[in-house]
XYZ file of C-alpha atoms in Angstrom:
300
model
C 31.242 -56.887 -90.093
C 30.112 -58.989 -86.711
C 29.322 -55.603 -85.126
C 27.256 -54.170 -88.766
C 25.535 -57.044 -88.587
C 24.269 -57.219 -84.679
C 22.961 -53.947 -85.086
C 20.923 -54.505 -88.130
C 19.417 -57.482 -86.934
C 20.988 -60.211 -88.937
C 23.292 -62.148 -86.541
C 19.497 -63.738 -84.978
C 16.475 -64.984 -86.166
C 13.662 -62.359 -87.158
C 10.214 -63.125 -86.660
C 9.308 -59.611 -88.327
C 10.744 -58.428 -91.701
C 12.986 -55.418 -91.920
C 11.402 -52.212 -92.918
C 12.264 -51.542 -96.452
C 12.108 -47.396 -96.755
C 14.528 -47.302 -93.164
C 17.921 -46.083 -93.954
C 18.602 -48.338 -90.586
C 17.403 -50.953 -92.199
C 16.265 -52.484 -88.435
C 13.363 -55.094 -88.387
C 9.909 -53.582 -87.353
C 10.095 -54.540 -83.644
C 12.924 -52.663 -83.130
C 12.524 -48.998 -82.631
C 14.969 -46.334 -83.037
C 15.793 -44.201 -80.171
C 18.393 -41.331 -79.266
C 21.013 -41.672 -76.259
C 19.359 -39.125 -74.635
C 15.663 -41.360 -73.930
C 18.151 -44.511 -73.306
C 20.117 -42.610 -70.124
C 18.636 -41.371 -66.542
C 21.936 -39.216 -66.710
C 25.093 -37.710 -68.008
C 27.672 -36.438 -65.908
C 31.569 -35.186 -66.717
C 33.931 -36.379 -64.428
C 35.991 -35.375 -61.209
C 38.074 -32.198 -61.959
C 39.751 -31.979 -58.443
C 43.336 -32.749 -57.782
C 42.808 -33.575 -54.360
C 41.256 -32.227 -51.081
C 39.909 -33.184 -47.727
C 38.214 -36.204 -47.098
C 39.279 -40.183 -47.278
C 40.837 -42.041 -50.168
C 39.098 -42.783 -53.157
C 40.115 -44.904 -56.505
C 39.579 -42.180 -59.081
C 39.760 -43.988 -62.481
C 42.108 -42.645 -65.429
C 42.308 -43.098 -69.202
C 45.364 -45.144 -68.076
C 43.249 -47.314 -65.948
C 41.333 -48.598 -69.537
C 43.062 -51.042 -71.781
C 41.440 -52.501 -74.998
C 38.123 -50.962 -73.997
C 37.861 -52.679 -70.584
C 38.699 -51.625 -66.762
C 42.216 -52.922 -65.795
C 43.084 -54.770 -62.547
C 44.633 -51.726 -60.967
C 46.867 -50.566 -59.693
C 44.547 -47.719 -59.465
C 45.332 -43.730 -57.956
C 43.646 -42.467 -54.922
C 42.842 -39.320 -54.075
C 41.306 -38.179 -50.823
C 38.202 -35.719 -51.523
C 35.496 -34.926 -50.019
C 32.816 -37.245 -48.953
C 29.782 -35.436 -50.787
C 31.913 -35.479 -54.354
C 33.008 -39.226 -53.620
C 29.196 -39.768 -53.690
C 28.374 -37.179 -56.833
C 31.260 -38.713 -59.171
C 30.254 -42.880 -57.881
C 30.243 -45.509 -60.443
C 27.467 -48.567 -60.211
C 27.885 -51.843 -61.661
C 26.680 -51.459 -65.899
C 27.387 -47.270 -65.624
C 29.305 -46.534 -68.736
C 32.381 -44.673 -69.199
C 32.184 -42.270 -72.542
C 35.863 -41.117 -73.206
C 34.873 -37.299 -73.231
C 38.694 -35.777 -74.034
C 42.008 -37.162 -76.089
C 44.102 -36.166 -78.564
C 43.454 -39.553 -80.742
C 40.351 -39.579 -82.491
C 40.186 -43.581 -82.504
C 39.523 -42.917 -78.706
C 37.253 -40.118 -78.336
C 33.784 -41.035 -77.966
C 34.801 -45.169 -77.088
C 31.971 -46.949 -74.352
C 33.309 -48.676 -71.693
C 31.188 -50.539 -68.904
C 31.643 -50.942 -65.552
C 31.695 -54.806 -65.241
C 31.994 -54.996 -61.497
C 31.011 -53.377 -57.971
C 34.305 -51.151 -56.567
C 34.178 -48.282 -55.209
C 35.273 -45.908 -57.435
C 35.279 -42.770 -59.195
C 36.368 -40.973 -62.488
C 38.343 -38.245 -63.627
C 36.881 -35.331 -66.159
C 38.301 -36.779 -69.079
C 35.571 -39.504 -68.845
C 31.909 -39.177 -68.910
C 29.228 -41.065 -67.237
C 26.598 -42.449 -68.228
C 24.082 -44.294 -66.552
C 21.020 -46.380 -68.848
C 17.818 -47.015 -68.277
C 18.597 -50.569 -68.062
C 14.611 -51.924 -68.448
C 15.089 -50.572 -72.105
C 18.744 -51.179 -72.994
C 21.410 -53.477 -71.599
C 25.028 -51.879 -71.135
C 26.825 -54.442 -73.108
C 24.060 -53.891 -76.117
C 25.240 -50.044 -75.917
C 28.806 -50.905 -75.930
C 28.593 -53.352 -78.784
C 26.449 -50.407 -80.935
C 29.584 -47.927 -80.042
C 31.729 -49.922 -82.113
C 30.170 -49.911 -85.322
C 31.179 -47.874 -88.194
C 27.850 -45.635 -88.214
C 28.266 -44.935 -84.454
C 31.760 -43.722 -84.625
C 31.185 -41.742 -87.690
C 28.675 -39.852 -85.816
C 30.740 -39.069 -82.883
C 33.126 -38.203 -85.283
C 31.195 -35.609 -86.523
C 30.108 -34.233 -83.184
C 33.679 -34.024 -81.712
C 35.407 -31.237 -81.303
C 38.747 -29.839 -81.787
C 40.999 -27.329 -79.528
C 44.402 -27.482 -79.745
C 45.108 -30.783 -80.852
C 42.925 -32.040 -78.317
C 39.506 -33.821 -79.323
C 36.351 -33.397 -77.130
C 33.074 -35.321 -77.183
C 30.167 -33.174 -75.060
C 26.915 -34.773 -73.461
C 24.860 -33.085 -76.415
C 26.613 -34.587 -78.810
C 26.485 -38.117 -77.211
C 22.854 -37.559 -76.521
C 22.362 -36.794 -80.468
C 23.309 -40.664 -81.218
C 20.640 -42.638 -82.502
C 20.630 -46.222 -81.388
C 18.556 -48.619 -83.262
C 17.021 -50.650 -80.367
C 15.506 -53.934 -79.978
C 13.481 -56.075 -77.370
C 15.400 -56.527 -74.152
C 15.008 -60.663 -75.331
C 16.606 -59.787 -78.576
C 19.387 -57.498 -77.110
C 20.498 -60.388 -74.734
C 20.401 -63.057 -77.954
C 22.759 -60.439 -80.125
C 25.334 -60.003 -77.239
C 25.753 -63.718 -76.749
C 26.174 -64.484 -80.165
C 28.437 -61.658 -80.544
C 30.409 -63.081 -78.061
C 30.331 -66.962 -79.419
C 31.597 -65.449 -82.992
C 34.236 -63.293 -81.071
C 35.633 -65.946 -79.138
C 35.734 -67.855 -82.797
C 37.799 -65.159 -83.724
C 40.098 -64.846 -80.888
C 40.777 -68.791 -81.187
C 41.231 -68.272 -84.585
C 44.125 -65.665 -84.662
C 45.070 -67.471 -81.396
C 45.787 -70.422 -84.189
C 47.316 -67.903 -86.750
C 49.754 -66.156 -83.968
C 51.146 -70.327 -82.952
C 51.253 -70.774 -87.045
C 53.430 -67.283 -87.201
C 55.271 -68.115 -84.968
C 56.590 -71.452 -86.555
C 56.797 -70.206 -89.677
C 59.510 -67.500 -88.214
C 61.155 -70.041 -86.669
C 61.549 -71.849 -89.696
C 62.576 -68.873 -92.053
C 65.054 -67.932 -89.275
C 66.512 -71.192 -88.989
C 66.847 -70.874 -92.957
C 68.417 -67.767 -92.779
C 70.570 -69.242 -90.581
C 71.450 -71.892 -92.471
C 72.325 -70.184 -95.326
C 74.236 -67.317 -93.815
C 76.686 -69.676 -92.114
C 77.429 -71.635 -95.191
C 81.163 -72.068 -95.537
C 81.374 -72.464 -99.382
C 79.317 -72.208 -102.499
C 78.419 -76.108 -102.562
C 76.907 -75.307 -98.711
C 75.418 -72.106 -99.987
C 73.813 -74.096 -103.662
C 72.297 -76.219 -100.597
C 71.063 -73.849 -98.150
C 69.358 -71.639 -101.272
C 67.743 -75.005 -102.509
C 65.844 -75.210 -99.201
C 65.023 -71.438 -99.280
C 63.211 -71.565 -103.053
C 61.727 -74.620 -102.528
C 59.469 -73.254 -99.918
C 59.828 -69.786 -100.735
C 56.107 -68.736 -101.060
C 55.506 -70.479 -97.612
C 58.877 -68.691 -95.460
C 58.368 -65.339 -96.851
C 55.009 -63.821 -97.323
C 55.058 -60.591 -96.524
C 57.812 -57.923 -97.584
C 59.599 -57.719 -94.189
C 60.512 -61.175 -94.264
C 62.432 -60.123 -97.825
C 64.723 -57.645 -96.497
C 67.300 -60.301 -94.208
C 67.607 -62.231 -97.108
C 68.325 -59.820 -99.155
C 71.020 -58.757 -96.464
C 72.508 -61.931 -96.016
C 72.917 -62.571 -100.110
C 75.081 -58.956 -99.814
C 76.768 -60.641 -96.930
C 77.928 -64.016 -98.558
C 78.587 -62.261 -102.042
C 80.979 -59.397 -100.374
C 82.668 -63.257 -98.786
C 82.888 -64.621 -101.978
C 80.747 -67.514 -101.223
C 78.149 -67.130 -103.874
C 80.734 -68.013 -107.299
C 83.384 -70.589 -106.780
C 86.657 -68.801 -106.482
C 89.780 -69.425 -109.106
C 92.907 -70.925 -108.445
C 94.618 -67.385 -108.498
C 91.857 -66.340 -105.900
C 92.782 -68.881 -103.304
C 96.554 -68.371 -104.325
C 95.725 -64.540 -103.137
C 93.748 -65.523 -100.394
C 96.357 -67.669 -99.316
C 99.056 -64.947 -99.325
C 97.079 -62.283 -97.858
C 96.654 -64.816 -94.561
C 100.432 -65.748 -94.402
C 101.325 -62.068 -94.681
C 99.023 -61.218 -91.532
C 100.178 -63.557 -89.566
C 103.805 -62.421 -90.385
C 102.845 -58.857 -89.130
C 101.041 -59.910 -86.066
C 104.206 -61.165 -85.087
C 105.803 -58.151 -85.055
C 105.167 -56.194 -81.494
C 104.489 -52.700 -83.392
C 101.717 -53.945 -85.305
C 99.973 -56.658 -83.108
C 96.430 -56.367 -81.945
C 96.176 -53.674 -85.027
C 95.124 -56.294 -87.758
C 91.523 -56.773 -88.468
């Protein structure tokens, strides 16, 4: 929804009013443009599996986590010095996932957000903006919306269980575009909202976490009981604060286990006089056995 709403303009204030017949629904100093007229260039990645020349990082799919560059450690590969130079990523370049067998992936931006010297393999495009019309994080923010990946969607395609994104197709995306000014606004308040976000399930993952503590230590608590009156007890705590310890169905299904386990005990009904009397008998008689050398070590 954060994302829906950058791009149409609505997460800043609008001097202009949107255009009312624009499927886009953009406001009138925005203009909408194709990736093609945003980049000086495409260009597939590094193909080679090695060669002469020195050591360079050559970046991999496994090299991107949760849309951003890791830390490394990165593979290098010596080739040669002219390719190190052709295949070169620059600060704000961004990396178009070209090839994968998830569609979720395919078509995802990534940007370059520092200087290294590096390179990247063919399952990765390039692409480097015209960054006097359109900044990188701007781009990477539109890539995420719903109408963006539904249009790579429908320009990917499909070999083998593998799904492939091509430089025409990319080029084909139409990017509703604002002022440079209003580009930098949207991306910081994208950023204040997400960081909301992120301290709020921050918040929600601490508040989790308690609340499994708690239904395990009521669990607990209830599976150790050594007779009914402990069990009647244990329960009480459990329904009184039912709604609050289990909320979602897989919280359900170790309580349901541990009922089995105290009823197959006999600690959910008090037992009758005859019961213990049996009881009673049953542990005199193994203890009589496990006396005997033939048997010992054989009674459960």
């Amino acid at each position: 929804l954060v994302l829906r709403l950058a791009v149409q303009g609505n997460l800043v204030k609008q001097e202009a009013a949107s255009r009312g017949d624009d499927p886009h629904k953009i406001p009138t100093n925005w203009t909408l443009r194709k990736l093609s007229e945003l980049a000086l260039d495409f260009q597939n990645g590094l193909a080679t599996r090695g060669g002469d020349g020195p050591p360079v990082v050559v970046l991999r799919l496994a090299d991107i986590k949760k849309g951003r560059i890791t830390d490394g450690p990165f593979r290098n590969i010596n080739i040669p010095t002219d390719a190190a130079r052709k295949y070169k990523l620059l600060e704000n370049d961004i990396l178009v996932i070209r090839v994968n067998g998830s569609a979720d992936l395919v078509g995802r931006f990534i940007r370059v957000d520092r200087a290294a010297e590096w390179t990247y393999c063919d399952h990765l495009i390039r692409l480097r903006l015209r960054t006097d019309i359109v900044l990188p994080e701007f781009l990477v923010l539109l890539g995420e919306t719903r109408q963006a990946r539904e249009h790579l969607s429908s320009v990917t395609i499909t070999t083998a269980g593998q799904r492939t994104v091509n430089q025409k197709g990319l080029g084909s995306l139409v990017v509703p575009l604002p002022p440079l000014a209003d580009q930098r606004r949207i991306v910081a308040r994208v950023d204040e909202l997400m960081g909301l976000l992120d301290r709020l399930e921050a918040a929600r993952a601490v508040r989790d976490e308690v609340r499994r503590a708690a239904r395990d230590a009521a669990l607990s608590a209830l599976r150790d009981a050594e007779d009914t009156e402990a069990v009647a007890i244990a329960w009480g705590r459990i329904s009184g604060q039912m709604d609050a310890l289990f909320n979602i169905p897989e919280d359900v299904v170790p309580l349901r286990q541990t009922i089995r386990q105290l009823a197959v005990r006999g600690r959910l009904v008090p037992q009758s006089p005859s019961d213990a009397t049996t009881s009673t008998a049953i542990a005199e008689a193994k203890e009589q056995l496990a006396s005997l050398p033939s048997v010992r070590g054989r009674i459960a």
